[in-house]
XYZ file of C-alpha atoms in Angstrom:
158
model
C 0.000 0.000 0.000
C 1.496 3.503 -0.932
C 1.200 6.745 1.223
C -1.557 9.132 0.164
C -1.210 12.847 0.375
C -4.657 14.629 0.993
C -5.293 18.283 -0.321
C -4.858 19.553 3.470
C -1.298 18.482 3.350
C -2.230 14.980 5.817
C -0.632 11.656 5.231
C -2.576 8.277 5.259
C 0.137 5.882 5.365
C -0.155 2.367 6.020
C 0.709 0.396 9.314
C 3.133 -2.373 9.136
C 1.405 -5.638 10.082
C 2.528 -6.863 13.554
C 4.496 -9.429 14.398
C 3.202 -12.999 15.468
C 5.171 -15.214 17.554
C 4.672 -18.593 17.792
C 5.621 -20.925 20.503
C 5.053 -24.699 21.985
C 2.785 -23.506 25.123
C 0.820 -20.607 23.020
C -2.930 -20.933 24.109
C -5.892 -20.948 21.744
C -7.328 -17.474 21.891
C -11.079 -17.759 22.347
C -12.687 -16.858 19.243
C -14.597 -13.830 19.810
C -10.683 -12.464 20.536
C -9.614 -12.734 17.231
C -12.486 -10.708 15.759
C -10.730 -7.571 17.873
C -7.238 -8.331 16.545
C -8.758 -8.083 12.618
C -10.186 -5.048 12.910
C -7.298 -3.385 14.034
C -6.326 -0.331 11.729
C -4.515 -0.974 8.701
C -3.475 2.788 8.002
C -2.776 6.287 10.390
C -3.483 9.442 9.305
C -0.916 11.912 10.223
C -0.655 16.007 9.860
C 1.929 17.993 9.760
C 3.702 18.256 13.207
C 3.212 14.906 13.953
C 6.100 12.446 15.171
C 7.154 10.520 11.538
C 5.498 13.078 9.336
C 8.163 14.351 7.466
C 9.749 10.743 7.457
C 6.604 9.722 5.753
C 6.294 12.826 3.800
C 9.550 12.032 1.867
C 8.577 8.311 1.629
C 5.708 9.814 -0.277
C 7.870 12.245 -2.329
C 9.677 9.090 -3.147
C 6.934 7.015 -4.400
C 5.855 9.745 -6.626
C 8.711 9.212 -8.801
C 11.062 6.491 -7.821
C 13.215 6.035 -10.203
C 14.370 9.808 -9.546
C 18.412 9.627 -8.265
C 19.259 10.889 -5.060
C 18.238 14.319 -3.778
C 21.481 16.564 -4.256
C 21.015 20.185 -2.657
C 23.129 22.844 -4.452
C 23.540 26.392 -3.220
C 21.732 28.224 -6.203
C 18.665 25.847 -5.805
C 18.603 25.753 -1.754
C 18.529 29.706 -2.239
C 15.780 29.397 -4.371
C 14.042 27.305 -2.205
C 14.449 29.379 0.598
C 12.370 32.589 -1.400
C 9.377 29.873 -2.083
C 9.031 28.542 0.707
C 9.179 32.103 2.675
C 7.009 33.774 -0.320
C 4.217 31.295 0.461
C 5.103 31.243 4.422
C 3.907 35.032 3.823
C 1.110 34.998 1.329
C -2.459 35.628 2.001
C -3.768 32.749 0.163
C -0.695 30.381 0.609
C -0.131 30.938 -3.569
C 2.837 28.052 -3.852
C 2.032 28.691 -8.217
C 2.862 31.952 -7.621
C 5.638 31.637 -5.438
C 7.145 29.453 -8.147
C 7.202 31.702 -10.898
C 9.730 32.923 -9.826
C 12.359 30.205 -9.823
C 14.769 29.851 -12.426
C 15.558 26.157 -12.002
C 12.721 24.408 -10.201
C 14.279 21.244 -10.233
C 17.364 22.390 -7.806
C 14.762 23.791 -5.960
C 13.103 20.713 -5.489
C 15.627 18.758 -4.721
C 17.178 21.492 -2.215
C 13.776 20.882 -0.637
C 13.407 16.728 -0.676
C 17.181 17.131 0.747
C 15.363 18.941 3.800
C 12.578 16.348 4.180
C 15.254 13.441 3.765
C 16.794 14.681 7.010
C 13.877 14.888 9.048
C 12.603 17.036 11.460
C 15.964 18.771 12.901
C 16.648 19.442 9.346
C 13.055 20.831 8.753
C 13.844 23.245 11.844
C 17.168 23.939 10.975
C 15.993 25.153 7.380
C 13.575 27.222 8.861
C 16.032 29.127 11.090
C 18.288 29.477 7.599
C 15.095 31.005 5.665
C 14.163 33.578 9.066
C 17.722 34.681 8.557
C 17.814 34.775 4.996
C 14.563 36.709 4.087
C 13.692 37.643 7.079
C 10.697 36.976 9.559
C 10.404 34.397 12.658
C 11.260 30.989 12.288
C 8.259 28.805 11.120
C 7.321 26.145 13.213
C 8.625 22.635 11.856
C 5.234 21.137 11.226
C 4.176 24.560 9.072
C 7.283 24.518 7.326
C 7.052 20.914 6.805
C 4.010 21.626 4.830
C 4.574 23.691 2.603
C 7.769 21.915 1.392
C 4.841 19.238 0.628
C 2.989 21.628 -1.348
C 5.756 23.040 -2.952
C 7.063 19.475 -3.885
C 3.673 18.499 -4.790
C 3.418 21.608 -7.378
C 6.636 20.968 -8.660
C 5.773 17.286 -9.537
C 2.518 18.348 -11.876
């Protein structure tokens, strides 16, 4: 089963199936117990801000195009990642097309970006002190600037 990105930037992805150990002096369950244990949940839905969002959030970039190499950030494309990300940070209407026009090579940009995800959330915040600094503004929170990467990935992939 593959991750699904929803228009509000959440995550369904699915839930490993458990382990089941097996050994000589296991008991028989009664049977009404194994009716509980099937209808256990076979996906989570996670936002941004949650623990393993941006994990799963770059599992998902992945899937969207897996034979793409490696992300490789350079400095021209994490700069202009930096000025998308803050231009729809600060827009009214959270325009990510917009913001995009812009860019001169949207594919360093997006791979300046995926680089981010890739290293989680202490990259996310680290990024997000490096964009206050760089255009200004207060630091986004890790889960807000963890979504619009997504959007701005997700544009970038039409």
């Amino acid at each position: 089963m593959e991750i699904i990105r929803n228009p509000d930037g959440s995550l369904v992805v699915p839930i490993p199936e458990g382990r089941h150990h097996d050994s000589d002096d296991a008991v028989e369950a009664p049977a009404g117990d194994g009716a509980a244990a099937a209808a256990e949940p076979t996906t989570r839905l996670l936002h941004p801000g949650e623990g393993g969002y941006s994990e799963a959030l770059a599992e998902w970039d992945l899937q969207q195009n897996p034979d793409r190499a490696p992300a490789v950030s350079t400095a021209s494309g994490r700069e202009e990642a930096m000025k998308v990300v803050h231009a729809v940070a600060e827009s009214p209407n959270h325009d990510v097309v917009g913001a995009l026009k812009h860019v001169s090579d949207s594919q360093a940009s997006g791979e300046a970006l995926r680089l981010v995800l890739i290293g989680g959330t202490h990259a996310v915040e680290a990024f997000s002190d490096e964009v206050a600094k760089a255009e200004g503004g207060e630091p986004l929170p890790a889960h807000k600037m963890t979504k619009i990467i997504g959007e701005v990935l997700a544009e970038l992939d039409k």
